[in-house]
C-alpha positions as semicolon CSV with decimal commas, in nm:
position;residue;x (nm);y (nm);z (nm)
1;M;0,442;-2,256;1,781
2;P;0,285;-1,917;1,920
3;R;-0,086;-1,866;1,978
4;L;-0,264;-1,669;1,750
5;T;-0,346;-1,390;2,021
6;E;0,076;-1,395;2,061
7;V;0,128;-1,306;1,716
8;L;-0,134;-1,038;1,691
9;A;0,045;-0,878;2,004
10;E;0,349;-0,816;1,810
11;L;0,171;-0,701;1,491
12;D;-0,009;-0,434;1,712
13;A;0,336;-0,324;1,848
14;L;0,476;-0,273;1,503
15;W;0,134;-0,086;1,393
16;P;-0,056;0,010;1,697
17;P;-0,445;0,027;1,627
18;E;-0,493;0,353;1,799
19;R;-0,289;0,524;1,538
20;A;-0,563;0,440;1,304
21;E;-0,782;0,680;1,152
22;Q;-1,127;0,714;1,297
23;W;-1,283;0,632;0,995
24;D;-1,062;0,341;0,947
25;A;-1,147;-0,042;1,031
26;V;-0,802;-0,236;1,143
27;G;-0,769;-0,493;1,372
28;T;-0,869;-0,858;1,390
29;V;-1,173;-0,963;1,129
30;C;-1,200;-1,330;1,219
31;G;-0,941;-1,592;1,414
32;D;-0,950;-1,805;1,704
33;P;-0,688;-1,634;1,957
34;D;-0,590;-1,966;2,095
35;A;-0,508;-2,152;1,763
36;E;-0,138;-2,196;1,703
37;V;0,043;-2,022;1,412
38;D;0,326;-2,136;1,187
39;R;0,245;-1,989;0,838
40;V;0,175;-1,660;0,758
41;L;0,076;-1,462;0,447
42;F;0,084;-1,114;0,384
43;A;-0,137;-0,922;0,072
44;V;-0,269;-0,591;0,011
45;D;-0,647;-0,684;-0,040
46;P;-0,862;-0,955;0,131
47;V;-1,051;-1,080;-0,171
48;Q;-1,149;-1,448;-0,273
49;E;-0,838;-1,496;-0,443
50;V;-0,622;-1,401;-0,157
51;A;-0,815;-1,649;0,084
52;D;-0,770;-1,906;-0,195
53;E;-0,394;-1,867;-0,161
54;A;-0,348;-1,836;0,215
55;I;-0,536;-2,163;0,191
56;A;-0,311;-2,350;-0,056
57;L;-0,043;-2,225;0,128
58;G;-0,137;-2,380;0,456
59;A;-0,126;-2,036;0,645
60;Q;-0,318;-1,964;0,953
61;L;-0,312;-1,599;0,961
62;L;-0,384;-1,363;0,656
63;V;-0,270;-0,995;0,713
64;T;-0,401;-0,747;0,476
65;H;-0,347;-0,380;0,461
66;H;-0,704;-0,304;0,332
67;P;-0,951;-0,373;0,524
68;L;-1,247;-0,632;0,473
69;Y;-1,537;-0,450;0,599
70;L;-1,417;-0,032;0,590
71;R;-1,821;0,070;0,616
72;G;-1,919;-0,190;0,861
73;T;-2,203;-0,466;0,782
74;T;-2,506;-0,608;0,949
75;T;-2,422;-0,956;0,750
76;V;-2,111;-1,188;0,664
77;A;-2,383;-1,393;0,494
78;A;-2,168;-1,607;0,211
79;S;-2,430;-1,474;-0,054
80;H;-2,201;-1,176;-0,060
81;F;-1,828;-1,171;-0,192
82;K;-1,714;-1,055;0,115
83;G;-1,920;-1,275;0,326
84;R;-1,791;-1,529;0,148
85;V;-1,413;-1,440;0,185
86;V;-1,531;-1,481;0,598
87;H;-1,663;-1,771;0,565
88;T;-1,371;-1,939;0,340
89;L;-1,141;-1,809;0,591
90;I;-1,289;-1,934;0,920
91;K;-1,378;-2,292;0,740
92;H;-1,021;-2,340;0,713
93;D;-0,915;-2,201;1,018
94;V;-0,749;-1,905;0,902
95;A;-0,746;-1,557;1,069
96;L;-0,748;-1,219;0,878
97;H;-0,602;-0,954;1,081
98;V;-0,568;-0,562;0,911
99;A;-0,343;-0,287;0,926
100;H;-0,430;0,008;0,713
101;T;-0,410;0,383;0,817
102;N;-0,179;0,261;1,140
103;A;0,068;0,097;0,870
104;D;0,068;0,417;0,702
105;T;0,173;0,649;0,980
106;A;0,416;0,403;1,110
107;D;0,777;0,448;1,145
108;P;0,844;0,215;0,904
109;G;0,547;0,219;0,762
110;V;0,390;0,215;0,384
111;S;0,541;0,516;0,267
112;D;0,868;0,395;0,367
113;A;0,850;0,078;0,179
114;L;0,752;0,285;-0,101
115;A;1,065;0,463;-0,092
116;G;1,270;0,183;-0,044
117;A;1,128;0,014;-0,359
118;L;1,276;0,300;-0,547
119;D;1,626;0,307;-0,404
120;L;1,523;0,677;-0,201
121;R;1,691;0,833;0,075
122;V;1,421;0,927;0,291
123;V;1,511;1,225;0,476
124;G;1,165;1,303;0,720
125;P;0,773;1,274;0,718
126;L;0,588;1,475;0,466
127;V;0,351;1,539;0,713
128;P;0,502;1,559;1,069
129;E;0,154;1,588;1,285
130;N;0,068;1,235;1,193
131;G;0,368;1,074;1,031
132;L;0,175;1,032;0,709
133;G;0,385;1,036;0,352
134;R;0,798;1,071;0,330
135;I;1,009;1,328;0,179
136;C;1,314;1,120;-0,028
137;E;1,592;1,277;-0,205
138;L;1,750;1,143;-0,520
139;D;2,157;1,088;-0,498
140;P;2,217;1,189;-0,772
141;P;1,920;1,376;-0,921
142;E;1,772;1,291;-1,272
143;T;1,531;1,437;-1,451
144;L;1,135;1,369;-1,436
145;R;1,125;1,150;-1,704
146;A;1,386;0,926;-1,577
147;F;1,211;0,910;-1,192
148;A;0,897;0,818;-1,362
149;A;1,086;0,535;-1,573
150;R;1,250;0,417;-1,221
151;A;0,902;0,383;-1,072
152;A;0,798;0,191;-1,389
153;R;1,079;-0,052;-1,334
154;R;1,067;-0,060;-0,981
155;L;0,716;-0,112;-0,879
156;P;0,481;-0,438;-0,942
157;A;0,320;-0,413;-1,319
158;T;-0,031;-0,300;-1,334
159;A;-0,235;-0,252;-1,627
160;Q;-0,211;0,161;-1,553
161;G;0,164;0,137;-1,545
162;I;0,256;0,495;-1,470
163;R;0,141;0,857;-1,557
164;V;0,347;1,142;-1,531
165;A;0,241;1,518;-1,516
166;G;0,466;1,810;-1,586
167;D;0,840;1,890;-1,744
168;L;0,965;1,568;-1,806
169;D;1,286;1,744;-1,864
170;A;1,268;1,935;-1,529
171;P;1,562;1,797;-1,267
172;V;1,452;1,601;-0,987
173;R;1,590;1,591;-0,650
174;R;1,355;1,622;-0,365
175;V;1,049;1,391;-0,388
176;A;0,707;1,324;-0,170
177;V;0,569;0,980;-0,154
178;S;0,279;0,866;-0,041
179;G;0,151;0,514;-0,109
180;G;-0,200;0,430;-0,192
181;S;-0,445;0,781;-0,270
182;G;-0,260;1,101;-0,219
183;D;-0,436;1,370;-0,396
184;S;-0,552;1,503;-0,034
185;L;-0,167;1,580;0,080
186;F;-0,092;1,858;-0,217
187;D;-0,083;2,162;0,064
188;A;0,193;1,931;0,255
189;V;0,386;1,843;-0,061
190;R;0,372;2,231;-0,202
191;A;0,483;2,327;0,163
192;A;0,785;2,065;0,132
193;G;0,901;2,262;-0,153
194;V;0,959;1,873;-0,328
195;D;1,041;1,850;-0,722
196;A;0,788;1,579;-0,767
197;F;0,514;1,393;-0,595
198;L;0,470;0,998;-0,636
199;T;0,123;0,855;-0,543
200;A;-0,164;0,679;-0,670
201;D;-0,553;0,759;-0,743
202;L;-0,455;1,117;-0,875
203;R;-0,796;1,299;-0,996
204;H;-0,810;1,521;-1,229
205;H;-0,893;1,856;-1,068
206;P;-0,657;1,826;-0,772
207;A;-0,378;1,706;-1,047
208;S;-0,440;2,008;-1,285
209;E;-0,452;2,243;-1,016
210;A;-0,110;2,128;-0,851
211;T;0,068;2,169;-1,195
212;Q;-0,089;2,531;-1,243
213;H;0,013;2,621;-0,896
214;T;0,376;2,510;-0,918
215;P;0,648;2,343;-1,186
216;L;0,557;2,032;-0,960
217;G;0,601;1,690;-1,120
218;L;0,341;1,443;-1,053
219;V;0,395;1,034;-1,085
220;D;0,080;0,861;-1,046
221;A;0,096;0,477;-1,000
222;A;-0,158;0,204;-0,943
223;H;-0,271;0,211;-0,570
224;W;-0,213;-0,162;-0,539
225;A;0,136;-0,129;-0,675
226;T;0,260;0,152;-0,459
227;E;0,120;-0,032;-0,128
228;W;0,219;-0,386;-0,231
229;P;0,619;-0,309;-0,096
230;W;0,483;-0,266;0,233
231;C;0,397;-0,641;0,228
232;E;0,748;-0,664;0,165
233;L;0,876;-0,485;0,460
234;A;0,577;-0,620;0,682
235;A;0,690;-0,995;0,622
236;A;1,050;-0,898;0,711
237;Q;0,961;-0,713;1,069
238;L;0,752;-1,052;1,166
239;D;1,053;-1,245;1,025
240;E;1,268;-1,065;1,250
241;I;1,026;-1,107;1,513
242;S;0,984;-1,492;1,474
243;D;1,387;-1,521;1,510
244;R;1,370;-1,347;1,836
245;R;1,110;-1,528;1,969
246;G;1,208;-1,848;1,838
247;W;0,893;-1,895;1,715
248;N;1,014;-2,045;1,353
249;L;0,732;-1,870;1,175
250;R;0,701;-1,909;0,769
251;V;0,617;-1,604;0,658
252;H;0,513;-1,523;0,310
253;V;0,384;-1,208;0,083
254;S;0,130;-1,298;-0,195
255;K;0,251;-1,208;-0,529
256;T;-0,164;-1,209;-0,664
257;V;-0,189;-0,886;-0,864
258;T;-0,507;-0,770;-0,706
259;D;-0,528;-0,426;-0,891
260;P;-0,865;-0,433;-1,049
261;W;-0,755;-0,281;-1,410
262;A;-0,716;-0,594;-1,638
263;A;-0,591;-0,345;-1,932
264;H;-0,486;-0,041;-2,071
265;H;-0,506;0,078;-2,446
266;T;-0,254;0,354;-2,465
267;S;-0,454;0,663;-2,700
268;P;-0,191;0,841;-2,955
269;V;0,036;1,100;-2,769
270;A;-0,154;1,334;-2,636
271;H;-0,043;1,714;-2,669
272;H;-0,213;2,010;-2,461
273;T;-0,424;2,140;-2,673
274;S;-0,765;2,105;-2,857
275;P;-0,834;1,748;-2,891
276;G;-1,050;1,842;-3,216
277;A;-1,348;1,654;-3,348
278;P;-1,384;1,297;-3,316
279;N;-1,337;1,050;-3,608
């Protein structure tokens, strides 16, 4: 069996930590570099349910996309839920490693996995300077309505589902995709001349301005759902490395839904007119 330090060296080669944004917190949170590893679990969020899943699975390494301590901390006391995760993992000899914005800009990375989940053909990066996002093409083109339905079918189910803005009958040939929060990318999306933008966490004002500027279609999925496909991609990459190195690792992807929203109650069909007086 490989040691943890050997596995982490391969993961850092896939997602170099120096490619992470300066504000990010990537890398190893806890773990003994000399510990042996034979089972690995990939997940989006380092929450207690996922830590418990790693333990039940018998994994020695948990790799997550989201950091546990994004803004730093002065304590890992188990009286706080994040500290409890650390205590749980250390107590059961499970290492935690994070690949966040360094996985977003990797090639292949988070947006490649998102494009692959929807069976889109990637033609290039959305932001060439850092490799963030992807520009894709549909063969053959379809309506915005059909494209949104494709996203709903192929991404993991969440309470939010898929929100759509724009002309539902407009043809969609070129699409920009970006896993996770994407409304900071609207300038790049407009410059790319795409017909639709698939991402997550779209806020009211950026979305409203985007639809006023251009006939751009917006497809807004849950943050977790747009990033979960990366777990499958990352697991496949580590599987290939394991086979090449003769490690015989058992690599798993968490199916635990860690999207924070529990339910969605649909309003009557909205029309872009005055909402009228409340009942």
